[in-house]
Short mmCIF file of C-alpha atoms and ligand atoms in Angstrom, two decimals:
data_model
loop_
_atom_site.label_atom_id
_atom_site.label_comp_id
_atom_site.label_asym_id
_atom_site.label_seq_id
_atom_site.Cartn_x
_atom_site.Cartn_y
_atom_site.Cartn_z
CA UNK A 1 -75.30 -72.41 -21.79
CA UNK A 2 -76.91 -75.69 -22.57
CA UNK A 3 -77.31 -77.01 -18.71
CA UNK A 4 -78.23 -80.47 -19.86
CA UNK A 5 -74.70 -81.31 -21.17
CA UNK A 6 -73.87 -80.46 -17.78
CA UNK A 7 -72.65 -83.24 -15.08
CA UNK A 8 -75.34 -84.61 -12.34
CA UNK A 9 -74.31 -84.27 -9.11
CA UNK A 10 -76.52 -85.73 -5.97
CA UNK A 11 -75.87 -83.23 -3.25
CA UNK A 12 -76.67 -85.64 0.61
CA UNK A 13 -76.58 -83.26 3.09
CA UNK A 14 -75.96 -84.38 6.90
CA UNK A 15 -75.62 -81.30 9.14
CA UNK A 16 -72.41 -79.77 11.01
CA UNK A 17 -71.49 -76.08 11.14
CA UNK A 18 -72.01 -76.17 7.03
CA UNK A 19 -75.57 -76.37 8.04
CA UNK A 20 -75.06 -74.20 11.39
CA UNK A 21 -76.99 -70.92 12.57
CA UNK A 22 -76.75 -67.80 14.99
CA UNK A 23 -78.49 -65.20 15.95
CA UNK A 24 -75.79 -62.73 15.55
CA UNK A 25 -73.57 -62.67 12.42
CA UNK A 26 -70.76 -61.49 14.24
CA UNK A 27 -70.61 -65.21 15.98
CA UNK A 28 -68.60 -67.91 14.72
CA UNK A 29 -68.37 -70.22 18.22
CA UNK A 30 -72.08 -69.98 19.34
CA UNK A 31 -73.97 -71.17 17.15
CA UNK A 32 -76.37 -74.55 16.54
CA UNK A 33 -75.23 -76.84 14.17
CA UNK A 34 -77.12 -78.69 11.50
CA UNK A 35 -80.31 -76.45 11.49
CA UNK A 36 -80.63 -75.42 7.64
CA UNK A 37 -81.51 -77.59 4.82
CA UNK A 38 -79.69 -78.62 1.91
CA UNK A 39 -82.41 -76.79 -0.42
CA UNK A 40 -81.24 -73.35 1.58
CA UNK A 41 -77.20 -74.52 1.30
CA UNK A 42 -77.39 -74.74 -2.62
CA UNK A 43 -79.69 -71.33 -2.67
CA UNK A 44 -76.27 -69.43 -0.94
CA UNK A 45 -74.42 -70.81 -3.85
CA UNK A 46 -76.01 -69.55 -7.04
CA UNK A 47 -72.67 -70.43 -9.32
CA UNK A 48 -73.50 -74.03 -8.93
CA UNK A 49 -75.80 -73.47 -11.64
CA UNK A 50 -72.90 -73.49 -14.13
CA UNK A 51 -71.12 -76.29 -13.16
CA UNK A 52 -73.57 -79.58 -12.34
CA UNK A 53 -77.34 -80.16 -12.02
CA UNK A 54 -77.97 -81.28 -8.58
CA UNK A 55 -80.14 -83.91 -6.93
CA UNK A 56 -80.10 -82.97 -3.64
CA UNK A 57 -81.33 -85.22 0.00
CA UNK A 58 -81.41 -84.09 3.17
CA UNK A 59 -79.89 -87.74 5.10
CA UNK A 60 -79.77 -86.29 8.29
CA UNK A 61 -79.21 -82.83 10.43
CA UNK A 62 -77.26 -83.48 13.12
CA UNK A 63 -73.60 -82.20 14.69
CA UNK A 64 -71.48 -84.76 13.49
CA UNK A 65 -70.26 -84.67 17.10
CA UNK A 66 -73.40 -87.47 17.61
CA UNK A 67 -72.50 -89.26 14.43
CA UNK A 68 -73.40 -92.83 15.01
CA UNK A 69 -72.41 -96.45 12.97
CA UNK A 70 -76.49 -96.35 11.59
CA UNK A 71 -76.07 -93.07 9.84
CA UNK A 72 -72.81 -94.43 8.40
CA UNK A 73 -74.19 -97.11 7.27
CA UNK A 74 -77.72 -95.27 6.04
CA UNK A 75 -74.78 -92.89 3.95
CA UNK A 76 -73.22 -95.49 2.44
CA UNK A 77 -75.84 -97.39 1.33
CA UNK A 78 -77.28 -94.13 -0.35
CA UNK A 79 -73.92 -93.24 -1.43
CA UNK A 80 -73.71 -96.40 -3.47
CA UNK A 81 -77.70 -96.43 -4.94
CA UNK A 82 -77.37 -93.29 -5.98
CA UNK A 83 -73.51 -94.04 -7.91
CA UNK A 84 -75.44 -97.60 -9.48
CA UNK A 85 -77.74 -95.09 -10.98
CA UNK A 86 -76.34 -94.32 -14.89
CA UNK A 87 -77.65 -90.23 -14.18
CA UNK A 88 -75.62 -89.69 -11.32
CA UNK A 89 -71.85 -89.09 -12.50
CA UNK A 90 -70.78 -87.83 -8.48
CA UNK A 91 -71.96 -87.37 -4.72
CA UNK A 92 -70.98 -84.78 -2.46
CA UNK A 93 -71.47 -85.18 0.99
CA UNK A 94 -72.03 -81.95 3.45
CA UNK A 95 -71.06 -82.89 6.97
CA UNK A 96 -69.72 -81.39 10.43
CA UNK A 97 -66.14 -80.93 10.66
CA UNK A 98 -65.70 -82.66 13.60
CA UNK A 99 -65.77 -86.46 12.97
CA UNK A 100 -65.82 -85.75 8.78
CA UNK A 101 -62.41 -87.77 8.85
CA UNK A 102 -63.92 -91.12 10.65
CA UNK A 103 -66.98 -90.47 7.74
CA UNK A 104 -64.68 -90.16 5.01
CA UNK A 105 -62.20 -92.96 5.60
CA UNK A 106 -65.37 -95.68 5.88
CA UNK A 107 -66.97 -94.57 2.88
CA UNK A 108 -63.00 -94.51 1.30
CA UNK A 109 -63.06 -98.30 2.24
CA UNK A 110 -66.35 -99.61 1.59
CA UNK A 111 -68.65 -97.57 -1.46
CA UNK A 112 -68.37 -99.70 -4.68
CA UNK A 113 -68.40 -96.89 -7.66
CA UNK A 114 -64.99 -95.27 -8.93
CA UNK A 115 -66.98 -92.05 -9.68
CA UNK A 116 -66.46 -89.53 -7.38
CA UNK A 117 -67.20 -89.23 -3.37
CA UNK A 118 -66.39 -86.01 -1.82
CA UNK A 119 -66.52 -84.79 1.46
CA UNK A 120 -67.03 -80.86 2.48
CA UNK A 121 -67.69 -78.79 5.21
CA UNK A 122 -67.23 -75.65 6.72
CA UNK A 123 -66.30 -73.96 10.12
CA UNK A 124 -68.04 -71.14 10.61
CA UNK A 125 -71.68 -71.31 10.24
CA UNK A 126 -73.97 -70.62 7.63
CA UNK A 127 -75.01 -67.01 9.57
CA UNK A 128 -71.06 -66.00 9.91
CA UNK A 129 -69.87 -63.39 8.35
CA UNK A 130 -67.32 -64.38 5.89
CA UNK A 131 -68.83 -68.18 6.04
CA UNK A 132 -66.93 -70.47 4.47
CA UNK A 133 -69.40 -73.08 3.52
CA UNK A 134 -71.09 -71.62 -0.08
CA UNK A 135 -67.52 -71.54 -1.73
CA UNK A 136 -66.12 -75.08 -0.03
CA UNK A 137 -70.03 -76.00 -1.20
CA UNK A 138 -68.98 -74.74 -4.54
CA UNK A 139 -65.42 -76.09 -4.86
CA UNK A 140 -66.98 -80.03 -3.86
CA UNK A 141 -69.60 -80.03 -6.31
CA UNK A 142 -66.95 -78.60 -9.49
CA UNK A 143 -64.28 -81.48 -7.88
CA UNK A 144 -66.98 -83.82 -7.88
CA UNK A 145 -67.73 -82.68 -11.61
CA UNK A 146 -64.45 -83.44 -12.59
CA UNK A 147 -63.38 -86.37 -14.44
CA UNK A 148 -60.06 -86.38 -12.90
CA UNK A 149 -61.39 -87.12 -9.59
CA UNK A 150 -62.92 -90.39 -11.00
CA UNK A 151 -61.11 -93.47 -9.29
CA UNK A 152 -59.18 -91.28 -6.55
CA UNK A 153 -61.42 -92.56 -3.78
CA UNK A 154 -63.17 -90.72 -1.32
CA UNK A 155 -62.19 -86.72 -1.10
CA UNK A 156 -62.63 -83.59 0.68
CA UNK A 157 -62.30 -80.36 -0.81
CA UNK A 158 -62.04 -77.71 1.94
CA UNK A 159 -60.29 -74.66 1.88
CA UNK A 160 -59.72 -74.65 -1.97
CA UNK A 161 -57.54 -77.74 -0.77
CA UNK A 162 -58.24 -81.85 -2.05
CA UNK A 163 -57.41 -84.20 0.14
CA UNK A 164 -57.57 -88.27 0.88
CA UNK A 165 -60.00 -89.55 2.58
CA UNK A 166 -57.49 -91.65 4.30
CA UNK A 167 -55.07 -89.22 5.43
CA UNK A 168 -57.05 -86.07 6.16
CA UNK A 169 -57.55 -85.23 9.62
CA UNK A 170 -58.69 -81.97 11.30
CA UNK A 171 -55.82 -80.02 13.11
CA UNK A 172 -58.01 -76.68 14.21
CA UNK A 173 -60.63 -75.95 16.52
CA UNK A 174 -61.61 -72.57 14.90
CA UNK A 175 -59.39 -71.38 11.75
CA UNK A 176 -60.79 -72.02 8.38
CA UNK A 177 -57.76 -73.97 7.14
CA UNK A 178 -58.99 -76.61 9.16
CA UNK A 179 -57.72 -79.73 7.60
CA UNK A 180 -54.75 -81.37 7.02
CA UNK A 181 -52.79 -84.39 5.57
CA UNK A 182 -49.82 -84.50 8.04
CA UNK A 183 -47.42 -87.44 6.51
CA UNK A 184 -48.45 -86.42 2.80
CA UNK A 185 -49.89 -83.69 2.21
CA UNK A 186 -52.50 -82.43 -0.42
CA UNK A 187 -53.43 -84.37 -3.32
CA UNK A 188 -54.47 -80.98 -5.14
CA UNK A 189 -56.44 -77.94 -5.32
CA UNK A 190 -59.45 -76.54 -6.57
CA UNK A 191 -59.77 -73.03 -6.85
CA UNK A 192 -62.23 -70.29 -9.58
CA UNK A 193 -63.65 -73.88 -11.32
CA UNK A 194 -60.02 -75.16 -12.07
CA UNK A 195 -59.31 -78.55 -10.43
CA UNK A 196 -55.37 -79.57 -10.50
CA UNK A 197 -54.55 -83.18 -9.11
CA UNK A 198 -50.91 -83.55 -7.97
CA UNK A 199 -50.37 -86.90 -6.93
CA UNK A 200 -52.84 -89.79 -6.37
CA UNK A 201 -53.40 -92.53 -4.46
CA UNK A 202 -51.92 -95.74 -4.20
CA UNK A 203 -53.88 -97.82 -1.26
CA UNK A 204 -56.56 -99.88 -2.24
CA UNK A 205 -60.24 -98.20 -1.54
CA UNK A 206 -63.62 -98.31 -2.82
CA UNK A 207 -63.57 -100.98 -5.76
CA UNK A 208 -60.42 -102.45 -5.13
CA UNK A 209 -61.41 -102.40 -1.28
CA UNK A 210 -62.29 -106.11 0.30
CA UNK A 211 -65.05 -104.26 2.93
CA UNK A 212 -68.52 -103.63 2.79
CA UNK A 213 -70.52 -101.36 4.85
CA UNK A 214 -71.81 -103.89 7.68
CA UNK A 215 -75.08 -103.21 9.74
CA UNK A 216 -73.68 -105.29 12.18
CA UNK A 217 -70.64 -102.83 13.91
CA UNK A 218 -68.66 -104.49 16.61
CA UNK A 219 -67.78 -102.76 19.51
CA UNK A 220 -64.74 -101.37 19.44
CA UNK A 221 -63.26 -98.16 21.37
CA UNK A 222 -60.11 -96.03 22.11
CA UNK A 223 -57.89 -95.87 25.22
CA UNK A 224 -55.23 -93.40 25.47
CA UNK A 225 -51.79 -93.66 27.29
CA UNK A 226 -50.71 -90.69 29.41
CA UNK A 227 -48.76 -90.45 32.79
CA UNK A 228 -50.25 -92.38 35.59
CA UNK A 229 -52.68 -93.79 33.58
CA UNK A 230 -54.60 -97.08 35.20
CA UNK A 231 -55.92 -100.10 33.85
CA UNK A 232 -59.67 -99.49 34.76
CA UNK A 233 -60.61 -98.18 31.56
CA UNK A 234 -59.58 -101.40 29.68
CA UNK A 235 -60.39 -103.43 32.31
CA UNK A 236 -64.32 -101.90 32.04
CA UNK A 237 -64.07 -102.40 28.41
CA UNK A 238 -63.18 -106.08 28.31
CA UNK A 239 -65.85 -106.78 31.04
CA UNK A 240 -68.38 -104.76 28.46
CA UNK A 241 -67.51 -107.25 25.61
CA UNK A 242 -65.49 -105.28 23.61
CA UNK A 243 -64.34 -106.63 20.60
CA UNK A 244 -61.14 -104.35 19.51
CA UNK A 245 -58.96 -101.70 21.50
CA UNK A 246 -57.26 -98.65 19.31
CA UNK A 247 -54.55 -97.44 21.81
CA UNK A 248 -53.54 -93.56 21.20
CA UNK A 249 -50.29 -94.32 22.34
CA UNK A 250 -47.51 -91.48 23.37
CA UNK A 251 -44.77 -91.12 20.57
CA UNK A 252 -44.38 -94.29 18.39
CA UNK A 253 -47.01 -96.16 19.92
CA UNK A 254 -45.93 -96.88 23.13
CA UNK A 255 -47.97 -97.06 26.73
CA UNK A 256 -47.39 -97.09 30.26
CA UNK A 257 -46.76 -100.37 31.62
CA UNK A 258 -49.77 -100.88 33.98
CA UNK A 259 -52.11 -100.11 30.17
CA UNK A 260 -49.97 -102.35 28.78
CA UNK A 261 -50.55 -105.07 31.08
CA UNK A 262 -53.96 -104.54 30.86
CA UNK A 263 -54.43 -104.81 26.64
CA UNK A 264 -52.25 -108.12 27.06
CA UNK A 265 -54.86 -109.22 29.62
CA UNK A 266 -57.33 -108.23 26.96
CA UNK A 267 -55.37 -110.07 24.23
CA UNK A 268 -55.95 -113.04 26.26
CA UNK A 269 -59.28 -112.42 26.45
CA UNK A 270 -59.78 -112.44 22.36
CA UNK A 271 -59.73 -108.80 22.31
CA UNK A 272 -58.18 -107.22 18.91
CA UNK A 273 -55.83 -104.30 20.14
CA UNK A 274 -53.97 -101.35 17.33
CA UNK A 275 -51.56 -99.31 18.62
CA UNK A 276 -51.99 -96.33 17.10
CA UNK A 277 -50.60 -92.55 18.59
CA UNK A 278 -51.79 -89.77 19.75
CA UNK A 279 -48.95 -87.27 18.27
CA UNK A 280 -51.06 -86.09 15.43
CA UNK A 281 -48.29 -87.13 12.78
CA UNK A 282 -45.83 -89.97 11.57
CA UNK A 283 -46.31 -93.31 11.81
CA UNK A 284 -46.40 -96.49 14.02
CA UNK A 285 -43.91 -98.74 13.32
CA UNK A 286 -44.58 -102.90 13.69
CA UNK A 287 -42.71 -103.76 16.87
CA UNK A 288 -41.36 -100.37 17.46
CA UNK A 289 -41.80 -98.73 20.34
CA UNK A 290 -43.66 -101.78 21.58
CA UNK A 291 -43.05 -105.41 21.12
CA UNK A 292 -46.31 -106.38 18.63
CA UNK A 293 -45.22 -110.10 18.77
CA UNK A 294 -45.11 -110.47 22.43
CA UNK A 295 -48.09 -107.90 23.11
CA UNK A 296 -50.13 -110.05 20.63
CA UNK A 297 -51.10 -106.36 18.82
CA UNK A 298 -51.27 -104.79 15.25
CA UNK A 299 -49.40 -101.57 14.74
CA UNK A 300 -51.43 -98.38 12.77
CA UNK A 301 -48.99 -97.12 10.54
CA UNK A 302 -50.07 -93.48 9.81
CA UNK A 303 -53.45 -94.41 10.55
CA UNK A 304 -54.22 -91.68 13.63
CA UNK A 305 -56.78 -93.62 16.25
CA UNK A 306 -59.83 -92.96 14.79
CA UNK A 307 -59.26 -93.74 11.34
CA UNK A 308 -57.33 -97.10 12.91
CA UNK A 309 -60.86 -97.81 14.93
CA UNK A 310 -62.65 -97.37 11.58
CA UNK A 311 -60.65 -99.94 10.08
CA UNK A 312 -60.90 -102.13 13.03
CA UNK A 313 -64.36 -101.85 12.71
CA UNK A 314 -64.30 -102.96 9.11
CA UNK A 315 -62.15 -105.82 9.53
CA UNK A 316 -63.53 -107.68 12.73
CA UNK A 317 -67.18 -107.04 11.03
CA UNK A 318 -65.94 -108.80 8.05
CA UNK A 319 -63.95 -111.68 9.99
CA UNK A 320 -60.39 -110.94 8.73
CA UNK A 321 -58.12 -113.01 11.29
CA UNK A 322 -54.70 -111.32 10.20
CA UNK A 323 -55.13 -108.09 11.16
CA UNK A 324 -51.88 -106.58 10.35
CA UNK A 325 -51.97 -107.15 6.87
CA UNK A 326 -54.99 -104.89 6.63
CA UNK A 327 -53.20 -102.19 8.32
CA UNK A 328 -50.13 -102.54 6.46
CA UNK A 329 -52.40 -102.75 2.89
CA UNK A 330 -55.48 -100.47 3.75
N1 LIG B 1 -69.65 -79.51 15.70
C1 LIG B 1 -69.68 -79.25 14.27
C2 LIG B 1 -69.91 -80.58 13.57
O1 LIG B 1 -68.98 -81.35 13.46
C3 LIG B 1 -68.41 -78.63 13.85
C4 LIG B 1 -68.30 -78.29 12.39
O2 LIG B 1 -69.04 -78.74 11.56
O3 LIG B 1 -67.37 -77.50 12.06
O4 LIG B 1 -71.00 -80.88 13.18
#
């Protein structure tokens, strides 16, 4: 085969369980994430040969449990050298599992390239028996290959599975079908080389997006609402200088009354607050469960709190003053 013909792929690796190792095969829970380098990841996968030549950098090791806003916006601004370069047609990122949604959803929003971004992982270690990283490894780099994931936005293959940036979200603690898109499901699958897009996506992201990657992140943090909750939390967080409050709220959004009281003390205190819930699926609905106009707050949508404090994030470090309409666009 003539190799040269074939597409370039840069290959940033950060850490997580992809990058994990035991001292026993046989474990898949105890283990140290983030401990071998991208040069040993590719070695496991010798097929990758056939389908890109890869530019690989190691960007960090670390469980993406610690990932902080300076690594996110180290990534991103590699993320979007590396796609201004005319030799690199795609980047694959290798992260933990853990916060690979919050990762994925700001680079969705702010790299500038249509050419392909995608996201992969694993969740048992590189040690396991029956790892899964090599072949979700594999499956990235040949979506990441493909034409047809040009102009999709951010993705992450896992599991033979391709899914949005912005509404994957990890619904397992241990099984290797880790990942889900509750309210929409898949946008395709990749599976022996073949990649087969089923739907696409229709919310503005990378090029069409109105963020940039800031260096400057405001602070802003999640409360949840359960029974009995008190106000203490918020009221510590608006005494920190907190800029924005995501609420996981119980069903459509909604809160206890003594949290609400609080966030509309907050409100009155300049603080941004998203309701957002903590069910794991469906959406939040503008004065729903909650009266928005009264509170002085911005409902989610299907944005689940993390991805809604990601956005948050975005917007109050680029100065946009009506929040809902990036929540009802983004
Ligand atoms: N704690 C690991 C991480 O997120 C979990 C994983 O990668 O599966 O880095």
């Amino acid at each position: 085969m003539n190799t040269s013909s074939l597409p370039r792929i840069a290959v940033l690796a950060t850490g997580g369980t992809i990058a994990g190792q035991a001292g026993d095969a046989s474990k898949t829970a105890g283990y140290k994430a983030g401990v071998v380098g991208v040069d040993k990841l590719l070695d496991a996968v010798p097929a990758l040969d056939s389908v890109a030549r890869i530019h690989a950098e190691q960007i960090a090791s670390i469980d993406s449990k610690d990932m902080s806003a300076a690594l996110w916006t180290a990534l991103a601004t590699r993320i979007d050298e590396l796609l201004a370069q005319g030799d690199i047609d795609g980047v694959v990122v290798t992260h933990g599992t853990d916060t690979l949604e919050e990762t994925a959803y700001l680079l969705h929003l702010t790299v500038k390239s249509a050419k392909p971004v995608v996201l992969t992982a694993a969740m048992r270690p590189s040690t396991a028996l029956s790892a899964d990283g090599p072949l979700n490894l594999l499956n990235a780099v040949t979506v990441a290959a493909s034409k047809d994931a040009a102009g999709k936005g951010v993705l992450v293959a896992f599991n033979n599975q391709i899914h949005s940036a912005r509404d994957v979200t990890k619904t397992s603690t241990y099984a290797v079908d880790a990942f889900r898109s509750p309210e929409t499901g898949v946008l395709g699958f990749v599976q022996d080389g073949r990649v087969e897009f089923q739907r696409t996506v229709v919310r503005p992201h990378t090029v069409a997006s109105e963020f940039s990657v800031s260096s400057q992140w405001p602070m802003v943090e999640i409360v949840a609402s359960y029974a009995d909750v008190s106000r203490v939390a918020v009221d510590a967080l608006v005494a920190a200088g907190v800029r924005g409050i995501v609420v996981a709220g119980t069903g459509n959004g909604s809160m206890h009354a003594a949290l609400m009281q609080a966030l509309a003390d907050a409100v009155s205190h300049g603080v941004a607050v998203v309701r957002a819930s903590r069910v794991g699926s469906g959406h939040v609905m503008r004065n729903g469960a909650a009266n928005d106009d009264a509170l002085g707050s911005v409902s989610a949508g299907t944005l689940n709190p993390y991805k809604a404090r990601v956005l948050l994030m975005l917007a109050l470090a680029s100065g946009v003053e009506d929040l809902q309409r990036v929540f009802d666009v983004y």
